[in-house]
Coordinates of N, CA and C in Angstrom, one line a residue:
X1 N 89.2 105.3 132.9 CA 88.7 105.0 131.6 C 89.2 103.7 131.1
X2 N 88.3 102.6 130.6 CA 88.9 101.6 130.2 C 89.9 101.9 129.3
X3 N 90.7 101.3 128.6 CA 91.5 101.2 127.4 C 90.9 101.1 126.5
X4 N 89.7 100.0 125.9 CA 89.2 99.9 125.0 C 88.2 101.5 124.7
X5 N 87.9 102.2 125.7 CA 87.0 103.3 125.6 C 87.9 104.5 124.9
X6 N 89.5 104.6 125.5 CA 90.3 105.4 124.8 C 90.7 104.7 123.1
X7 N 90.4 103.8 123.0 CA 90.9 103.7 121.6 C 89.7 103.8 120.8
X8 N 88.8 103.6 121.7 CA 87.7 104.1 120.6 C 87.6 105.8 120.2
X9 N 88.0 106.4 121.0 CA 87.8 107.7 121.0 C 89.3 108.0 120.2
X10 N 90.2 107.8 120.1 CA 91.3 107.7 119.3 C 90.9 107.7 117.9
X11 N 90.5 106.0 117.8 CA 89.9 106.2 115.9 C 89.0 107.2 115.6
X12 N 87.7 107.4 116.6 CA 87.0 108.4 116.1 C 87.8 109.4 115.9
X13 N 88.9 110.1 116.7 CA 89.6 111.0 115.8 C 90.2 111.0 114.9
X14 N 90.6 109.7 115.0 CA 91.2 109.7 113.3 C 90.8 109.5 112.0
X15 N 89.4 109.3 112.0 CA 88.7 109.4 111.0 C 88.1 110.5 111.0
X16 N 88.1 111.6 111.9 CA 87.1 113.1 112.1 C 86.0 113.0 111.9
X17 N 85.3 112.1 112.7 CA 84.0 112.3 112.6 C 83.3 113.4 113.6
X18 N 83.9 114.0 113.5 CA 83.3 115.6 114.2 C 82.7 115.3 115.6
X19 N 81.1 115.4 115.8 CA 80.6 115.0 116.8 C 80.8 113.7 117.4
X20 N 81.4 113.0 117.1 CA 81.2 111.4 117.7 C 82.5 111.6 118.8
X21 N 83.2 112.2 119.3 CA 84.0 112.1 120.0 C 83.1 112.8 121.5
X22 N 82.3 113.5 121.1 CA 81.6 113.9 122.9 C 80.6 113.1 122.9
X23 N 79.8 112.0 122.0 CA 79.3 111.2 121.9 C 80.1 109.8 122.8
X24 N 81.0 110.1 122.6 CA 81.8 108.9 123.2 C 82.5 109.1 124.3
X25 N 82.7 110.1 124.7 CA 83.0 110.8 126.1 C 81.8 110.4 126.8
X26 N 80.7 110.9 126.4 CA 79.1 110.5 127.3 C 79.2 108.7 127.4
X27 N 79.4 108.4 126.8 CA 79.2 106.9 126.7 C 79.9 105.8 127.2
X28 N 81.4 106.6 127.9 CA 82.9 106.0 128.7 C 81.8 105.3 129.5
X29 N 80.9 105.6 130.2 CA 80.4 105.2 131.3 C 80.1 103.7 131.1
X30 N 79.3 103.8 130.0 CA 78.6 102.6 129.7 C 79.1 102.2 128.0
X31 N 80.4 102.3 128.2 CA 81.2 101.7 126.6 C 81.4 100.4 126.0
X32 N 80.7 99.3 127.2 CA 80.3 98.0 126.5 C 79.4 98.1 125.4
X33 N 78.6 98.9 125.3 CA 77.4 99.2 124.8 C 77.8 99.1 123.7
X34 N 77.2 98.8 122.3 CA 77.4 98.7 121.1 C 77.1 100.2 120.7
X35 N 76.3 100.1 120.6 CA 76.0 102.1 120.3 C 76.7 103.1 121.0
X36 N 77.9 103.2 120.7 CA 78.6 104.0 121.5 C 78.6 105.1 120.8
X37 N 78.0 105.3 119.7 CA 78.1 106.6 118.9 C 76.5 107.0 118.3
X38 N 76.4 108.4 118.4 CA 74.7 108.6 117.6 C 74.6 107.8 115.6
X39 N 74.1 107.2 116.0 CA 74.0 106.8 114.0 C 72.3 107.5 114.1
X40 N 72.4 107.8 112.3 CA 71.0 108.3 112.3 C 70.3 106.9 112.0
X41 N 68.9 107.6 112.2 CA 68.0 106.7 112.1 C 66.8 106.6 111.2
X42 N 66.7 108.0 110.9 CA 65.7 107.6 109.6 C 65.8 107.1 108.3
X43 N 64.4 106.7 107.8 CA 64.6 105.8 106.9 C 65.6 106.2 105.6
X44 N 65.6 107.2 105.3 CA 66.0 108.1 104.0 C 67.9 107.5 104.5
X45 N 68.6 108.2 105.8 CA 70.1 107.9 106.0 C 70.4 106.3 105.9
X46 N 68.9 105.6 106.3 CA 69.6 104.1 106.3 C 69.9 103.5 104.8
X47 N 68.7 104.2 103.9 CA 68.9 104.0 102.5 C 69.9 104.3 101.6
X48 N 70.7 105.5 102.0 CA 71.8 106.0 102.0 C 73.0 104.4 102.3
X49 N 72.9 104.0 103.4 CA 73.5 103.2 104.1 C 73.6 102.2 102.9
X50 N 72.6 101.7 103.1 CA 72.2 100.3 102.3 C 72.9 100.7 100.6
X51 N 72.8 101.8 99.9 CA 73.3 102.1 98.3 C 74.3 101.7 98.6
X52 N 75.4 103.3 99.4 CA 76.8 102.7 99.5 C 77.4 101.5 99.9
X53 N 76.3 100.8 101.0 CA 77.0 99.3 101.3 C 77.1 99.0 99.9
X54 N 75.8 98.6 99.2 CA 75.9 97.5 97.8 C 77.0 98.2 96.7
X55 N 77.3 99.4 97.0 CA 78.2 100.0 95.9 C 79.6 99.6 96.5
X56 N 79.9 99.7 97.8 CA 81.2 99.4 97.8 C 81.7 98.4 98.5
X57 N 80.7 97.9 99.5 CA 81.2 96.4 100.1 C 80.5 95.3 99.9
X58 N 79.0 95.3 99.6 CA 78.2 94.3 99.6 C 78.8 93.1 98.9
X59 N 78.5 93.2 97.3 CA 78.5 92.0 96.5 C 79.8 91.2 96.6
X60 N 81.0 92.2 96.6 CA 82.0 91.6 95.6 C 82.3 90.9 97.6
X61 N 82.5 91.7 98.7 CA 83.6 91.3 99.8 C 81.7 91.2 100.9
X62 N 81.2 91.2 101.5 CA 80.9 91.2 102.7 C 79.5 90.6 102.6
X63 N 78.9 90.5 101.0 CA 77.7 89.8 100.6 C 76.8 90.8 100.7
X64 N 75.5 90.0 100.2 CA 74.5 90.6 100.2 C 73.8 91.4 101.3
X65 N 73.3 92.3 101.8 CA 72.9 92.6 102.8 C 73.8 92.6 104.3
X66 N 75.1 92.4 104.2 CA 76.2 92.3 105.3 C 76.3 90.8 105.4
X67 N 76.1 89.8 104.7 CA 75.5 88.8 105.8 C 77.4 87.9 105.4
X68 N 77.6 88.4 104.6 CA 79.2 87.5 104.3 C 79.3 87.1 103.2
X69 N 80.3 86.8 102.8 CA 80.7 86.4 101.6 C 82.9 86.1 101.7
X70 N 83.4 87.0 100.8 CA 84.7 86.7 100.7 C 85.3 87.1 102.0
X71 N 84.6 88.3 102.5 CA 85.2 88.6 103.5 C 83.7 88.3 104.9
X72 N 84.0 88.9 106.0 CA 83.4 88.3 107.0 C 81.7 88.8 107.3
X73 N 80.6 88.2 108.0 CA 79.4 88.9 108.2 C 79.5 89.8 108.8
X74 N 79.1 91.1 108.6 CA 78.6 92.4 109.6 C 77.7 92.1 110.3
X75 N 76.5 91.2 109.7 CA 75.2 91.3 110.9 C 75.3 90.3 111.7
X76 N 75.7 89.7 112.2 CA 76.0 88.2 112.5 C 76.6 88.8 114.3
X77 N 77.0 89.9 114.7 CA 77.4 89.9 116.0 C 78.9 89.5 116.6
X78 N 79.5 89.1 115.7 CA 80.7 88.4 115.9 C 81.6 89.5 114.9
X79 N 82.6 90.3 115.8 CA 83.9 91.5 115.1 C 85.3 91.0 115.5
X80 N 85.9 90.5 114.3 CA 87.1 90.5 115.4 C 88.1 91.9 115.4
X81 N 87.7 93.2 115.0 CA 87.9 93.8 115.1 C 87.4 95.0 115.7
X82 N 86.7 94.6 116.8 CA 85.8 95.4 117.5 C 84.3 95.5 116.8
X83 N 82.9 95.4 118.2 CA 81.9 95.5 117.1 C 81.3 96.6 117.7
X84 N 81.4 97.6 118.4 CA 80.9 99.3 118.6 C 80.6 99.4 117.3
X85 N 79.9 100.6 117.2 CA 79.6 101.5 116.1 C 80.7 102.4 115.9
X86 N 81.3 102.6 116.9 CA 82.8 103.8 116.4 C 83.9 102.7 115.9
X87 N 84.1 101.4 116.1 CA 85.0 101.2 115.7 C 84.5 100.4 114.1
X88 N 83.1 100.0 114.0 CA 82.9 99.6 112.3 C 83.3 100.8 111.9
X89 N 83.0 102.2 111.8 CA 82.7 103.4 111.3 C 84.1 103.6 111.3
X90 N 85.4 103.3 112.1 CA 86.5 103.5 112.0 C 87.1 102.5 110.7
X91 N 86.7 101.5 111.2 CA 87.0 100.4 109.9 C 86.7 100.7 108.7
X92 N 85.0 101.1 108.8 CA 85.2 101.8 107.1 C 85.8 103.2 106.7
X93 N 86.3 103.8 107.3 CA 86.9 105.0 107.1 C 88.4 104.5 106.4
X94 N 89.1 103.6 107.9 CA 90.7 103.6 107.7 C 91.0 102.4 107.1
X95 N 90.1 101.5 106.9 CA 90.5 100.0 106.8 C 91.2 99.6 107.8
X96 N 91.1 98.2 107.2 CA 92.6 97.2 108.7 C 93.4 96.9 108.3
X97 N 94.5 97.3 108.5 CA 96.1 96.9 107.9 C 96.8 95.4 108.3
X98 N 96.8 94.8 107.3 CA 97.1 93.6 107.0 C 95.9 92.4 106.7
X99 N 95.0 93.5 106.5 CA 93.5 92.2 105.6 C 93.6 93.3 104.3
X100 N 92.5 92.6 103.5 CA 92.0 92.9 102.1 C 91.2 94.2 102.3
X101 N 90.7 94.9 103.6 CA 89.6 95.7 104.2 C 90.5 97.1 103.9
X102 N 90.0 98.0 102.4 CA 90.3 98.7 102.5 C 89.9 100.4 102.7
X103 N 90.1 101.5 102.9 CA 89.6 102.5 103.6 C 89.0 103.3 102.5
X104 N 87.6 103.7 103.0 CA 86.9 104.3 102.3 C 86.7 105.7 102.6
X105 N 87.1 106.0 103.8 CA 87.1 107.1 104.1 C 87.7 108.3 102.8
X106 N 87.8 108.7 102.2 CA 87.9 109.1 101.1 C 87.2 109.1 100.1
X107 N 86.5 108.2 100.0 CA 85.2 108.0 99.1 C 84.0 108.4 99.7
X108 N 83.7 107.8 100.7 CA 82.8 108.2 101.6 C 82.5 109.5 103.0
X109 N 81.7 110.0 103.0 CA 81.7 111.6 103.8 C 81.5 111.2 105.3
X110 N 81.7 111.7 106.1 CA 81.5 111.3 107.7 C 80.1 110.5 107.3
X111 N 79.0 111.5 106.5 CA 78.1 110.8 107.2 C 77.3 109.5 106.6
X112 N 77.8 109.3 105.4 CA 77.8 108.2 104.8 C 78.1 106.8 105.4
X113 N 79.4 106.9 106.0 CA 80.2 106.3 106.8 C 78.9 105.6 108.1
X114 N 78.6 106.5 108.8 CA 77.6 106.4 109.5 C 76.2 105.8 109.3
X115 N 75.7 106.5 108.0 CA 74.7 105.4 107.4 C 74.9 104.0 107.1
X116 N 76.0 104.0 106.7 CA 76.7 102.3 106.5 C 76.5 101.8 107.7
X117 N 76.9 102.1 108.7 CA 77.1 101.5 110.4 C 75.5 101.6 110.4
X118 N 74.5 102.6 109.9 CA 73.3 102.0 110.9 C 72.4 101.4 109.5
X119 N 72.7 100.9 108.7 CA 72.0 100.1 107.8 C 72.9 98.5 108.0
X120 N 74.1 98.5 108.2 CA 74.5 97.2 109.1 C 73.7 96.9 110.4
X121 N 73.4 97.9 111.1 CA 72.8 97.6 112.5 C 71.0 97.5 112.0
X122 N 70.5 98.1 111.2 CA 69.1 98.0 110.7 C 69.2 96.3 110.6
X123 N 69.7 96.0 109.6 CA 69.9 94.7 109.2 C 70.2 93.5 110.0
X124 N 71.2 94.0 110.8 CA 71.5 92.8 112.1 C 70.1 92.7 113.0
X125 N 69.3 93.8 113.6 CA 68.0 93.4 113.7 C 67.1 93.0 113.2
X126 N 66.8 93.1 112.2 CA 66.3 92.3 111.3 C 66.4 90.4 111.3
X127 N 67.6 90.1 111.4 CA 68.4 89.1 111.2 C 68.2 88.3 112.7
X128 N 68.1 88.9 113.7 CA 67.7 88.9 115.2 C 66.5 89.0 115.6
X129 N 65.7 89.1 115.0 CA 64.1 88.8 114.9 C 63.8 87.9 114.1
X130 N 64.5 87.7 113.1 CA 64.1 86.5 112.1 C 63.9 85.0 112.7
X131 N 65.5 85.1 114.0 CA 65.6 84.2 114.2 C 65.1 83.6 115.8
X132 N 64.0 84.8 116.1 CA 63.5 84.4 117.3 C 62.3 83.5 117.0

């Protein structure tokens, strides 16, 4: 198992996102993969996604629609703190210690959490078609 595959499965438990840990067992195989965890996909969770982004990260830190602002772009492809789906979904859970990035996990329910990660990833496509 790479390293990077155990620490993804690490944060997913420390955030408890219940199911995402045999999600990410299945996925050791192929853990470059960005999607290393199920996010939903219908339109109603991504909308979900999209509220809580603009309620708790959009305007003031990450901009409109992820694209950036005070703090860094979500859709843009570039993480320096890992860009999987288990490790955003960790980030918005625990935050990152020693940035301004802080944990919402508490505010936010597993699956909120998750809607966030696939209304960032809706968007990053979006953003990736625009520019073809």
């Amino acid at each position: 198992m790479k390293r990077s595959s155990g620490l993804a499965v690490c944060l997913a438990l420390a955030i408890g996102l219940g199911g995402v840990v045999s999600s990410l067992r299945a996925a050791e195989a192929g853990a470059e993969a960005v999607n290393d965890i199920a996010l939903p996909t219908d339109a109603a969770a991504i909308e979900i996604g999209k509220t809580r982004f603009g309620e708790k990260c959009g305007g003031f830190c990450h901009g409109s629609g992820g694209k950036g602002g005070r703090a860094p772009c979500l859709i843009c492809g570039k993480f320096k703190r890992g860009g999987k789906d288990s490790q955003i979904a960790a980030n918005i859970a625990n935050g990152v210690e020693g940035t301004a990035m802080g944990a919402f996990g508490g505010a936010l329910s597993k699956e909120e959490v998750l809607a966030v990660v696939a209304y960032l990833r809706s968007e990053q496509k979006k953003k990736e078609a625009e520019s073809q």
